[in-house]
Amino acid sequence: MKKFFMGALCGLLNGLFGSGGGVAAVPLLESSNLEPKKSHATSVALIFLLSIATTLSYLLGDKLDFGLSWQYIPYGIIGAVIGAVLLKKIPNSLLRRIFGGVMLFAAFRIMMK
Amino acid sequence: MNVIIGLLSGIAASMGFGGGFVLIIYLTVFTDTNQIAAQGVNLLFFLPVALVSLIIHQKNRLINWKTLLRLLPGGILGILLGAFIAAHIDVGFLQKLFGGLLIFVGCRELFHKNTDSGGEKKERKTDTARQ
């Protein structure tokens, strides 16, 4: 039941802000005793599945620009390989600190909007 | 520039750092793409990038499928609810609240003690429950 609400919270943030669900998902997953690396990898899987739903809703609303997206996707895929290899190798503690920094940056951006 | 942004976003996305921030910030601040269009680009970008990451994460056995499956039903419900709320209320105020939450969690993660003791995890559990 707790997992249901945790999932709902991630989904709620994703639905509300378009992005941001992942930032919430990682600490939620870590709080259920998942180690940081697994929390990050599992959050990617969760956001991936949730993003399919969001993408469909954008598609129905005709809000997708495929041409612009394709300018970034090939490099993104190369980046994905680099990131996934790094995640396996990076120490958990360093991972949490980097992520903490990313969260503060995200917070700063949201507050400045 | 597209190469650098694409690479950086891909690295961040595959590590679960929210690669969307890199791409959306770049698109909205440095090109004149509006927020909704940028979010759409980010979604389309994220799907193949996440798929590639997940294949590698799966090989490295970093995905906890059991937890994932238990989170999913709530997640789908949450997305629907979130989209509904976003359409009916002032999201600006909610974003400020979310920003506050991020500052709190971000500081905790950034300045955490370098131990993985059970006590610390329990403490974090009650914090997230409260929110």
CSV table of C-alpha atoms in Angstrom, one decimal, chain A residues 8 10 15 19 28 38 40 47 50-51 55 62-63 67 71 73 79-80 95 97 104 107 110:
chain,number,residue,atom,x,y,z
A,8,ALA,CA,1.2,8.0,-6.9
A,10,CYS,CA,5.9,10.2,-8.5
A,15,GLY,CA,1.7,14.8,-14.4
A,19,SER,CA,9.2,16.5,-15.5
A,28,LEU,CA,11.5,7.8,-2.5
A,38,LYS,CA,19.5,0.8,-7.9
A,40,HIS,CA,18.6,5.7,-9.8
A,47,ILE,CA,9.9,7.4,-15.4
A,50,LEU,CA,5.2,6.9,-16.9
A,51,SER,CA,6.6,9.0,-19.8
A,55,THR,CA,3.9,11.2,-24.4
A,62,ASP,CA,-0.5,17.6,-31.0
A,63,LYS,CA,2.2,19.1,-28.9
A,67,GLY,CA,12.0,17.2,-36.1
A,71,GLN,CA,18.4,16.9,-33.5
A,73,ILE,CA,18.3,11.9,-29.9
A,79,GLY,CA,25.3,9.9,-23.7
A,80,ALA,CA,23.0,7.2,-22.3
A,95,LEU,CA,26.2,9.7,-6.5
A,97,ARG,CA,26.0,14.2,-3.4
A,104,LEU,CA,19.2,22.2,-5.4
A,107,ALA,CA,14.9,24.0,-6.9
A,110,ILE,CA,11.7,26.4,-10.1
